[in-house]
XYZ file of C-alpha atoms in Angstrom:
663
model
C -36.952 -45.534 114.651
C -35.472 -42.135 113.717
C -34.301 -42.043 110.094
C -34.260 -38.115 109.544
C -30.521 -38.192 109.469
C -30.496 -41.347 107.208
C -30.204 -41.007 103.439
C -32.891 -43.493 102.607
C -33.302 -42.885 98.989
C -29.488 -43.164 98.298
C -29.475 -46.707 99.845
C -30.921 -49.823 98.354
C -33.167 -50.497 101.299
C -33.211 -50.371 105.128
C -34.008 -53.412 107.274
C -36.392 -52.398 110.024
C -34.507 -54.537 112.421
C -34.387 -53.816 116.058
C -36.593 -53.490 119.141
C -40.387 -53.110 118.366
C -43.093 -52.427 120.982
C -44.934 -55.671 121.684
C -48.178 -56.240 123.363
C -49.068 -59.936 124.062
C -52.309 -61.714 124.354
C -54.471 -59.645 121.932
C -54.828 -57.206 119.240
C -54.646 -53.322 119.775
C -56.268 -51.210 117.209
C -53.901 -48.717 115.491
C -55.967 -46.008 116.931
C -55.360 -47.064 120.439
C -51.705 -48.204 120.182
C -50.210 -44.907 121.230
C -52.090 -44.922 124.478
C -50.488 -48.231 125.381
C -47.379 -48.457 127.658
C -44.104 -49.221 125.673
C -42.319 -50.999 128.406
C -42.270 -54.378 126.583
C -40.071 -54.511 123.407
C -39.400 -57.517 121.094
C -36.336 -58.017 118.838
C -37.406 -58.259 115.035
C -36.711 -60.506 113.285
C -37.199 -63.218 115.920
C -39.764 -65.436 117.528
C -41.771 -64.159 120.513
C -40.832 -67.367 122.272
C -37.501 -65.650 123.275
C -39.469 -62.871 125.304
C -40.231 -63.589 128.942
C -43.231 -61.936 130.674
C -43.534 -62.355 134.454
C -40.392 -64.475 134.305
C -41.999 -67.143 131.989
C -41.158 -67.447 128.273
C -44.049 -66.895 126.078
C -45.710 -69.973 124.344
C -45.406 -70.423 120.548
C -49.143 -70.164 120.009
C -51.067 -67.074 120.805
C -51.529 -63.548 119.511
C -49.574 -60.282 119.738
C -49.297 -56.707 118.364
C -46.235 -55.290 117.024
C -45.732 -51.495 116.856
C -42.936 -49.288 115.401
C -42.984 -45.595 114.684
C -40.689 -44.322 111.916
C -39.400 -40.796 111.400
C -38.636 -40.317 107.714
C -36.109 -37.827 106.163
C -37.606 -34.902 104.539
C -36.353 -35.945 101.008
C -38.279 -39.126 101.242
C -41.584 -37.387 101.673
C -43.579 -37.448 98.328
C -41.364 -40.186 96.932
C -42.757 -43.736 96.180
C -41.385 -46.162 98.603
C -41.819 -49.821 99.005
C -42.369 -51.832 102.110
C -41.470 -55.616 101.774
C -42.361 -58.114 104.547
C -41.137 -61.710 104.592
C -42.366 -64.748 106.572
C -44.524 -64.091 109.476
C -45.747 -67.195 111.599
C -48.517 -67.891 110.822
C -50.866 -65.095 109.870
C -50.945 -61.254 110.228
C -52.674 -57.991 109.287
C -50.456 -54.917 108.691
C -51.464 -51.260 109.288
C -49.780 -48.120 108.058
C -50.999 -44.970 109.683
C -54.178 -46.691 110.801
C -54.919 -48.014 107.189
C -54.960 -51.708 106.659
C -52.297 -52.309 103.903
C -51.320 -56.093 103.811
C -52.780 -59.236 105.337
C -51.659 -62.802 104.947
C -54.096 -65.579 106.086
C -56.572 -64.739 108.824
C -55.144 -63.460 112.261
C -58.656 -63.822 113.762
C -58.503 -66.727 116.075
C -62.281 -67.306 115.500
C -61.427 -67.803 111.833
C -57.718 -68.550 111.922
C -56.182 -69.464 108.523
C -52.466 -69.747 108.391
C -50.399 -68.602 105.323
C -46.950 -67.551 104.641
C -45.969 -65.469 101.587
C -43.670 -62.548 101.201
C -45.732 -59.377 100.144
C -44.851 -55.843 99.156
C -46.692 -52.626 99.552
C -45.989 -49.408 97.498
C -46.839 -46.108 98.999
C -46.018 -42.431 98.817
C -45.692 -40.877 102.285
C -47.205 -37.430 102.889
C -45.949 -36.955 106.367
C -42.551 -37.481 108.013
C -44.091 -40.062 110.408
C -44.953 -43.691 109.675
C -46.863 -45.729 112.214
C -46.581 -49.364 111.593
C -48.774 -51.896 113.488
C -49.049 -55.623 112.865
C -51.517 -57.996 114.300
C -49.852 -61.418 114.546
C -51.419 -64.866 115.292
C -50.025 -68.233 115.467
C -51.644 -71.710 115.866
C -50.160 -75.202 115.137
C -46.562 -74.054 115.123
C -44.010 -74.041 117.832
C -42.657 -70.401 117.112
C -44.626 -67.373 116.442
C -43.856 -63.800 115.444
C -42.005 -61.879 112.637
C -39.220 -64.202 111.683
C -37.778 -62.292 108.625
C -36.777 -58.643 108.263
C -39.184 -56.148 107.116
C -37.329 -53.873 104.514
C -38.173 -50.267 103.492
C -36.605 -48.421 100.592
C -36.916 -46.538 97.301
C -39.561 -48.266 95.251
C -37.558 -48.737 92.080
C -34.327 -49.818 93.778
C -35.992 -52.239 96.315
C -38.292 -53.727 93.605
C -35.207 -54.313 91.273
C -33.507 -56.238 94.298
C -36.558 -58.293 95.079
C -36.876 -59.139 91.249
C -33.236 -60.146 90.979
C -33.677 -62.319 94.155
C -36.573 -64.043 92.603
C -34.807 -64.431 89.371
C -31.766 -65.896 91.233
C -33.983 -68.285 93.041
C -35.733 -69.408 89.806
C -32.233 -69.932 88.208
C -31.124 -72.021 91.061
C -34.261 -74.113 91.055
C -33.969 -74.582 87.239
C -30.372 -75.803 87.667
C -31.061 -78.033 90.439
C -34.068 -79.614 88.609
C -32.131 -79.950 85.260
C -29.114 -81.571 86.928
C -31.377 -83.785 88.957
C -33.273 -85.001 85.808
C -29.950 -85.548 84.041
C -28.683 -87.859 86.766
C -31.959 -89.750 86.966
C -31.798 -90.316 83.272
C -28.189 -91.241 83.667
C -29.130 -93.880 86.294
C -31.921 -95.282 84.052
C -29.340 -95.914 81.328
C -26.482 -97.218 83.751
C -28.384 -98.788 86.661
C -25.174 -100.228 88.123
C -24.166 -96.835 89.318
C -26.649 -96.052 92.098
C -24.773 -92.830 93.209
C -26.336 -91.028 90.189
C -29.800 -92.091 91.348
C -29.247 -90.667 94.869
C -27.470 -87.388 93.496
C -30.433 -86.789 91.310
C -32.837 -87.255 94.099
C -30.721 -84.835 96.196
C -30.844 -82.213 93.567
C -34.632 -82.598 93.258
C -34.842 -82.261 96.992
C -32.699 -79.049 97.280
C -34.724 -77.628 94.252
C -37.934 -78.252 96.104
C -36.479 -76.627 99.242
C -35.612 -73.566 97.284
C -39.268 -73.366 96.070
C -40.752 -73.452 99.618
C -38.222 -71.094 101.295
C -36.765 -67.688 100.620
C -39.164 -66.080 98.218
C -41.637 -68.870 98.355
C -41.721 -69.055 94.525
C -44.013 -72.178 94.691
C -46.688 -70.361 96.663
C -46.371 -67.378 94.307
C -47.042 -69.811 91.475
C -49.919 -71.549 93.121
C -51.428 -69.196 95.619
C -54.226 -71.785 96.446
C -51.808 -74.391 97.859
C -52.844 -75.349 101.307
C -50.540 -74.158 104.117
C -50.346 -77.638 105.510
C -48.852 -78.968 102.242
C -46.265 -76.198 101.824
C -45.241 -76.449 105.557
C -44.861 -80.304 105.362
C -42.658 -79.693 101.991
C -40.470 -77.353 103.897
C -39.923 -79.483 106.751
C -39.804 -82.766 104.766
C -36.828 -81.481 102.844
C -34.912 -80.994 106.060
C -35.892 -84.406 107.381
C -34.947 -86.525 104.215
C -31.763 -84.488 103.278
C -29.273 -86.188 105.775
C -30.195 -89.671 104.621
C -29.829 -88.794 100.873
C -26.473 -87.212 101.456
C -25.292 -90.228 103.752
C -26.526 -92.936 101.070
C -24.904 -90.920 98.145
C -21.564 -90.690 99.804
C -21.869 -94.307 100.921
C -22.305 -95.323 97.342
C -19.177 -93.396 96.434
C -16.988 -94.429 99.388
C -18.434 -97.701 100.865
C -15.395 -98.466 102.818
C -15.154 -95.033 104.642
C -18.865 -94.009 105.048
C -20.230 -96.876 107.362
C -23.458 -98.583 106.613
C -24.554 -98.078 110.204
C -24.470 -94.183 109.509
C -26.738 -94.579 106.579
C -29.137 -96.743 108.401
C -29.151 -94.345 111.508
C -29.775 -91.240 109.223
C -32.497 -93.290 107.425
C -34.176 -94.301 110.727
C -34.234 -90.765 111.996
C -35.462 -89.402 108.674
C -38.341 -91.869 108.776
C -39.146 -91.028 112.358
C -39.240 -87.282 111.581
C -41.369 -87.822 108.478
C -43.826 -89.888 110.279
C -44.375 -86.941 112.566
C -45.744 -84.993 109.713
C -48.604 -87.488 109.448
C -50.063 -85.812 112.665
C -52.457 -83.176 111.501
C -51.403 -80.629 114.028
C -48.101 -79.166 112.674
C -47.127 -78.175 116.125
C -45.412 -81.432 116.985
C -43.204 -81.710 113.859
C -42.196 -78.146 114.338
C -41.200 -79.179 117.909
C -39.028 -81.969 116.504
C -37.136 -79.559 114.100
C -34.220 -78.843 116.519
C -33.611 -82.601 116.938
C -33.488 -83.094 113.259
C -30.794 -80.482 113.221
C -29.005 -82.349 115.836
C -28.844 -85.415 113.611
C -27.598 -83.221 110.655
C -24.808 -81.916 112.781
C -23.760 -85.287 114.097
C -23.804 -86.980 110.597
C -22.221 -83.923 108.941
C -19.303 -83.790 111.578
C -18.673 -87.528 111.113
C -18.729 -87.402 107.183
C -16.709 -83.996 106.859
C -14.146 -84.509 109.648
C -13.714 -88.410 109.558
C -15.035 -90.402 106.694
C -13.937 -88.012 103.675
C -10.494 -87.270 105.257
C -10.099 -91.138 105.563
C -11.005 -91.512 101.980
C -8.433 -88.845 100.872
C -5.696 -90.777 102.921
C -6.659 -94.048 101.115
C -6.459 -92.163 97.836
C -10.081 -92.821 96.654
C -11.123 -91.447 93.318
C -12.290 -87.805 93.555
C -12.061 -87.945 97.440
C -10.579 -84.393 97.623
C -13.243 -82.915 95.205
C -16.116 -84.417 97.410
C -14.406 -83.388 100.636
C -14.445 -79.684 99.506
C -17.965 -79.969 98.192
C -19.266 -81.468 101.412
C -17.230 -78.783 103.495
C -19.061 -76.113 101.662
C -22.438 -77.783 101.831
C -22.052 -78.442 105.435
C -21.009 -74.939 106.053
C -24.132 -73.534 104.217
C -26.340 -75.926 106.056
C -25.020 -74.606 109.466
C -25.770 -71.142 108.295
C -29.380 -72.141 107.337
C -29.828 -73.666 110.739
C -28.565 -70.615 112.611
C -30.818 -68.613 110.281
C -34.082 -70.320 111.145
C -32.920 -70.171 114.848
C -32.801 -66.375 114.481
C -29.067 -66.414 115.209
C -27.923 -64.861 111.958
C -29.922 -62.924 109.218
C -28.238 -64.101 106.051
C -31.188 -65.877 104.564
C -31.149 -69.450 103.073
C -28.045 -70.086 101.055
C -28.157 -74.024 100.879
C -29.124 -73.808 97.338
C -25.924 -71.927 96.545
C -23.887 -74.529 98.268
C -25.733 -77.244 96.258
C -24.736 -75.567 93.080
C -20.954 -75.753 94.164
C -21.814 -79.468 94.997
C -23.064 -79.936 91.411
C -19.921 -78.236 89.991
C -17.728 -80.780 92.075
C -20.002 -83.737 91.010
C -19.544 -82.599 87.308
C -15.823 -82.518 87.678
C -15.744 -85.845 89.389
C -17.886 -87.318 86.544
C -15.562 -85.783 83.980
C -12.533 -87.287 85.767
C -14.189 -90.712 85.942
C -15.364 -90.591 82.275
C -11.856 -89.613 81.300
C -10.300 -92.606 83.192
C -12.904 -94.770 81.758
C -12.249 -93.761 78.186
C -8.572 -94.201 78.666
C -9.199 -97.692 80.051
C -11.433 -98.514 77.243
C -8.850 -97.479 74.820
C -6.251 -99.615 76.501
C -8.602 -102.476 76.447
C -9.438 -101.954 72.904
C -5.740 -102.411 71.909
C -5.452 -105.464 74.128
C -8.665 -106.931 72.794
C -7.665 -106.348 69.229
C -4.298 -108.222 69.813
C -6.208 -111.042 71.485
C -8.828 -111.121 68.623
C -6.117 -111.571 66.044
C -4.620 -114.486 68.162
C -7.850 -115.889 68.618
C -8.875 -115.529 64.897
C -5.705 -117.438 63.887
C -6.771 -120.207 66.466
C -10.178 -120.213 65.345
C -9.168 -120.541 61.656
C -7.097 -123.496 62.566
C -9.899 -125.090 64.537
C -12.302 -124.351 61.600
C -10.098 -126.454 59.322
C -10.092 -129.187 61.840
C -13.882 -128.993 62.346
C -14.423 -128.978 58.561
C -12.308 -132.248 58.394
C -14.400 -133.658 61.254
C -17.573 -132.372 59.588
C -16.790 -134.280 56.440
C -16.065 -137.402 58.466
C -19.328 -137.128 60.283
C -21.303 -136.392 57.169
C -19.952 -139.525 55.588
C -20.731 -141.538 58.646
C -24.259 -140.062 58.768
C -24.851 -140.967 55.302
C -23.878 -144.497 55.796
C -25.943 -144.499 59.178
C -29.135 -142.996 57.378
C -28.756 -145.588 54.570
C -28.645 -148.366 57.086
C -31.646 -147.011 58.690
C -33.552 -146.674 55.589
C -32.571 -150.278 54.671
C -33.584 -151.436 58.184
C -36.938 -149.599 57.679
C -37.506 -151.490 54.316
C -36.763 -154.833 56.091
C -39.043 -153.856 58.959
C -41.861 -152.933 56.444
C -41.187 -156.158 54.371
C -41.427 -158.431 57.517
C -44.989 -156.881 58.306
C -47.898 -158.528 56.328
C -49.796 -155.761 54.227
C -53.086 -154.539 55.343
C -54.704 -156.299 52.343
C -53.993 -159.599 53.947
C -55.776 -158.398 57.261
C -58.731 -157.336 55.085
C -58.771 -160.831 53.513
C -59.220 -162.362 57.072
C -62.058 -160.134 57.993
C -64.995 -158.366 56.502
C -63.341 -155.015 57.104
C -60.019 -153.952 58.725
C -57.416 -151.107 58.855
C -54.028 -150.535 60.095
C -52.984 -147.027 61.430
C -49.133 -147.291 61.720
C -47.056 -144.235 62.158
C -43.500 -144.817 63.412
C -41.815 -142.038 65.318
C -38.526 -142.640 63.656
C -37.480 -144.505 60.541
C -37.990 -147.827 62.231
C -40.531 -148.579 64.905
C -40.910 -150.278 68.222
C -44.624 -151.095 67.634
C -45.659 -154.210 65.420
C -48.506 -156.364 64.580
C -48.995 -159.907 63.801
C -51.943 -161.743 62.171
C -52.832 -164.892 60.481
C -54.764 -168.154 60.162
C -53.940 -170.884 62.597
C -55.797 -173.898 61.946
C -59.625 -172.847 61.939
C -58.781 -169.825 64.067
C -58.036 -166.332 63.032
C -55.448 -164.418 65.203
C -54.547 -160.907 65.624
C -51.756 -159.415 67.802
C -50.595 -155.924 68.446
C -47.426 -155.283 70.631
C -45.682 -152.148 71.817
C -42.001 -152.865 72.606
C -39.702 -151.008 74.975
C -38.419 -148.001 73.380
C -38.604 -146.833 69.719
C -36.216 -146.362 66.830
C -33.408 -148.799 66.634
C -33.772 -150.366 69.997
C -37.380 -150.818 69.679
C -36.846 -152.362 66.156
C -34.638 -155.056 67.494
C -37.428 -156.003 70.092
C -39.955 -156.120 67.195
C -37.834 -158.510 65.226
C -37.451 -160.779 68.126
C -41.076 -160.672 69.172
C -42.310 -161.202 65.556
C -40.028 -164.233 65.252
C -41.263 -165.638 68.669
C -44.897 -165.351 67.596
C -44.109 -167.084 64.356
C -42.609 -169.962 66.448
C -45.545 -170.040 68.889
C -48.341 -169.796 66.318
C -47.006 -171.500 63.250
C -44.705 -174.074 64.583
C -46.276 -174.901 67.983
C -49.895 -174.307 66.699
C -50.857 -172.837 70.049
C -54.113 -170.810 69.911
C -54.945 -170.205 73.470
C -54.047 -166.544 73.889
C -53.204 -166.875 77.620
C -50.809 -169.740 76.961
C -49.211 -167.888 74.024
C -48.476 -164.951 76.371
C -46.874 -167.400 79.012
C -44.666 -169.047 76.338
C -43.738 -165.638 74.924
C -42.701 -164.496 78.557
C -40.403 -167.482 78.888
C -38.856 -167.182 75.419
C -38.188 -163.426 75.827
C -36.525 -163.962 79.231
C -34.518 -166.819 77.802
C -33.597 -164.757 74.895
C -32.550 -161.624 76.695
C -31.070 -163.564 79.645
C -32.973 -161.399 81.983
C -30.218 -161.315 84.664
C -26.514 -160.880 83.612
C -23.872 -160.384 86.272
C -26.620 -159.395 88.739
C -28.150 -156.755 86.635
C -31.696 -157.027 85.515
C -32.537 -156.337 81.974
C -36.027 -154.785 81.885
C -36.655 -154.790 78.091
C -40.030 -156.317 77.197
C -43.309 -155.469 75.454
C -46.983 -154.840 75.929
C -49.117 -157.020 73.840
C -52.681 -157.935 73.117
C -53.722 -161.108 71.345
C -57.075 -161.909 69.837
C -58.138 -165.340 68.584
C -61.393 -165.575 66.657
C -63.413 -168.760 66.588
C -65.849 -168.132 63.639
C -67.452 -171.580 63.990
C -68.417 -171.067 67.715
C -68.946 -167.479 67.497
C -66.559 -166.994 70.115
C -63.554 -164.365 70.639
C -60.841 -165.170 73.036
C -58.455 -162.412 74.354
C -55.479 -162.194 76.581
C -53.525 -158.917 77.205
C -50.172 -158.074 78.854
C -50.863 -154.456 79.810
C -52.948 -153.938 76.818
C -56.678 -153.759 76.470
C -59.207 -154.725 73.729
C -61.993 -152.378 72.767
C -65.293 -153.571 71.305
C -67.930 -151.439 69.550
C -71.302 -153.094 69.465
C -74.166 -151.009 67.996
C -72.274 -147.634 68.780
C -71.804 -148.716 72.430
C -68.138 -149.148 73.440
C -66.943 -151.976 75.805
C -63.530 -152.085 77.267
C -61.893 -155.538 77.889
C -59.119 -155.019 80.291
C -55.791 -157.053 79.774
C -53.669 -158.285 82.684
C -51.116 -155.868 84.554
C -48.197 -157.889 83.843
C -45.893 -157.088 80.834
C -43.771 -159.362 78.840
C -40.208 -159.545 80.037
C -38.350 -157.872 82.821
C -39.321 -157.677 86.364
C -42.681 -157.450 87.937
C -44.020 -155.802 91.289
C -47.186 -158.019 91.552
C -45.613 -161.493 92.264
C -45.580 -164.316 89.719
C -46.844 -163.420 86.230
C -50.323 -164.683 85.429
C -51.926 -164.224 82.191
C -55.741 -164.759 81.907
C -58.013 -165.424 79.038
C -61.286 -163.628 78.518
C -63.869 -165.288 76.193
C -66.902 -163.438 74.736
C -69.414 -164.160 72.132
C -69.648 -161.807 69.143
C -72.267 -161.080 66.461
C -71.777 -159.941 62.996
C -70.934 -156.312 62.758
C -69.085 -156.221 66.019
C -65.722 -154.113 65.765
C -62.692 -154.879 67.716
C -59.469 -152.465 68.303
C -56.085 -153.290 69.556
C -53.688 -150.376 69.946
C -50.408 -149.233 71.538
C -50.181 -146.097 73.841
C -48.635 -143.872 71.171
C -51.849 -142.100 70.162
C -53.218 -141.382 73.664
C -49.666 -140.270 74.783
C -49.279 -137.600 71.991
C -48.926 -134.030 73.330
C -51.009 -131.449 71.393
C -54.158 -129.301 71.315
C -54.567 -125.614 72.495
C -52.645 -126.361 75.797
C -50.012 -128.969 74.523
C -51.377 -131.749 76.923
C -51.540 -135.418 76.378
C -54.491 -136.947 74.378
C -55.265 -139.450 77.084
C -57.016 -142.862 76.789
C -60.477 -141.689 77.617
C -60.513 -139.104 74.807
C -59.163 -141.738 72.450
C -61.979 -144.214 73.242
C -64.540 -141.489 72.784
C -62.865 -140.781 69.354
C -63.368 -144.298 68.411
C -67.056 -144.011 69.053
C -67.344 -140.806 67.300
C -65.666 -142.083 64.130
C -67.276 -145.502 64.187
C -70.228 -144.586 61.787
C -69.428 -145.529 58.234
C -66.768 -148.127 57.109
C -63.539 -149.021 58.794
C -61.744 -147.444 56.019
C -63.462 -144.249 56.494
C -62.706 -144.448 60.325
C -59.040 -144.931 59.504
C -58.762 -141.636 57.696
C -60.701 -139.714 60.401
C -58.482 -141.128 63.071
C -55.374 -140.130 61.052
C -56.726 -136.641 60.529
C -57.564 -136.223 64.254
C -54.171 -137.250 65.081
C -52.440 -134.722 62.750
C -54.766 -131.941 64.009
C -54.019 -132.710 67.681
C -50.272 -132.903 67.238
C -50.289 -129.398 65.437
C -46.635 -129.444 64.263
C -45.455 -130.702 67.693
C -42.930 -133.550 67.496
C -44.458 -137.066 67.592
C -44.054 -138.495 71.082
C -44.064 -142.256 70.450
C -44.793 -144.812 67.764
C -48.486 -145.048 66.902
C -50.299 -148.322 66.026
C -54.030 -148.895 65.812
C -55.557 -152.255 64.507
C -59.272 -152.434 63.789
C -61.368 -155.303 62.313
C -64.959 -156.148 61.975
C -66.605 -159.578 62.370
């Protein structure tokens, strides 16, 4: 290359582009290079795959020696010059006038190490002739050779240009990263607008691509990054880009950008990305042209059909995004041609992305402006509606206040009636002192859930027998109270008037009277109200105890040992699933000191404890044994404390009634 008539120092730099001597299949030392024939030349920049030897194109993998002799102008001799070399696939050693000046990776196939990084060399020529020799090796990539221009120029001028280029790349990367992070934060705040998410990811993707192409700033920051990682980052940005662009535009124009295009670009991106899992980088570099084809197809469809259709349909910001995609598609085509060695313009996609960001900012401004205008209009409309609604609410509040006073008055009357009913119910029940007069010791634990209860007890002296009954009526509150009044009246009639003392026959009579009183079938509808009841008749003379239960058991504690005497499975009143109702009597002897207990299911059905579960009957029977030592009065207090502790502030589930007595 004869530069003797070229004013090298007056220009910024000179690209050493053109035909270089090329020797395939090995390395020729700089000392022997001039003795080699120069009949084979190769265009630089470009891959040696484009060269045919013996009618066959060269493979991508292999070794080669490049040689170029440069004749300098006299004014350049003795002046500091700078030699800048870009990307070489995939390793090289550079010689100047037989001296080794630069190396990148290891070109020795026995110890091959790929590495791509632009490098510079400052020198002061002492002779008018420069002899450049490059030993280039490629393994694991589909194209080999010098793929970027080598630049030669005045040291200060070329260094300033390189520094400016690096600064520009850093500025572009910073802009892309900041805008990307901004949109990701925007999506984090307003998750309904997913277009901001994909635009943020798109900005981050292009920023990453700018770091691993051009001046390879990422490798300059982290020189020890492995080549396999940087290559996959460079290729991955190409593979993922089409899908991100397609899904971003689909979020903006879902009726014009079809879903199938998003899926197609997504599947192709996934396929190409999967190829990078293969350790050998040769295969994913071979697939690169096919990814370019998918970019071209998707780009043509979006730019020349989908976006013009959105303009025709007058979608928001459609013209702005059409211009942005037109520019982005154009710079993408340029980058594809650049990596295919058709043009030598360098990577310009980040510049197109900056324009895209500007358009996105304008579109956001337009959308926010329209949103604020709509909010202002809605605010005025809402204010008017609020005033109308406030007037309506004021009128309704007056009506509600009147209704409230009426309900308050009715509630007071109802509460007074309930309290009176409670006093009547308590008055109808004999006091515990009367029970304690019948037996040596006795207690009654009675805790209604509401003001009035659905549980009741009955005891008394019938002839020479002592009788105790405990009943749990259907329901609680007012309905249960009505049943207790009826049940107590019927027991008065059976025991005091009829003088019946056989507990089984008492239950049979009670069953007939309850059904008669309730008229268990009215117009074909069965009334299922009734009660569970247990009756104990004590024969002190014969030392016998007679028991019969309707779905209620009797518990005896004899010398700290618990015995459960089961009642029948039929209840009083309502229907039965077990045929005719039959009540049986159980007779058992007793000795002084035996304790007996009748109880409703309110205690064992209470929810509470650390897991808010039922108390259950087995735990209750265990509690009776644990609290048995001492007097029955003491046991009564311990049972009440245990119930309150178990309930722990939870609402009471049912009425609670436990009657205990000692013979």
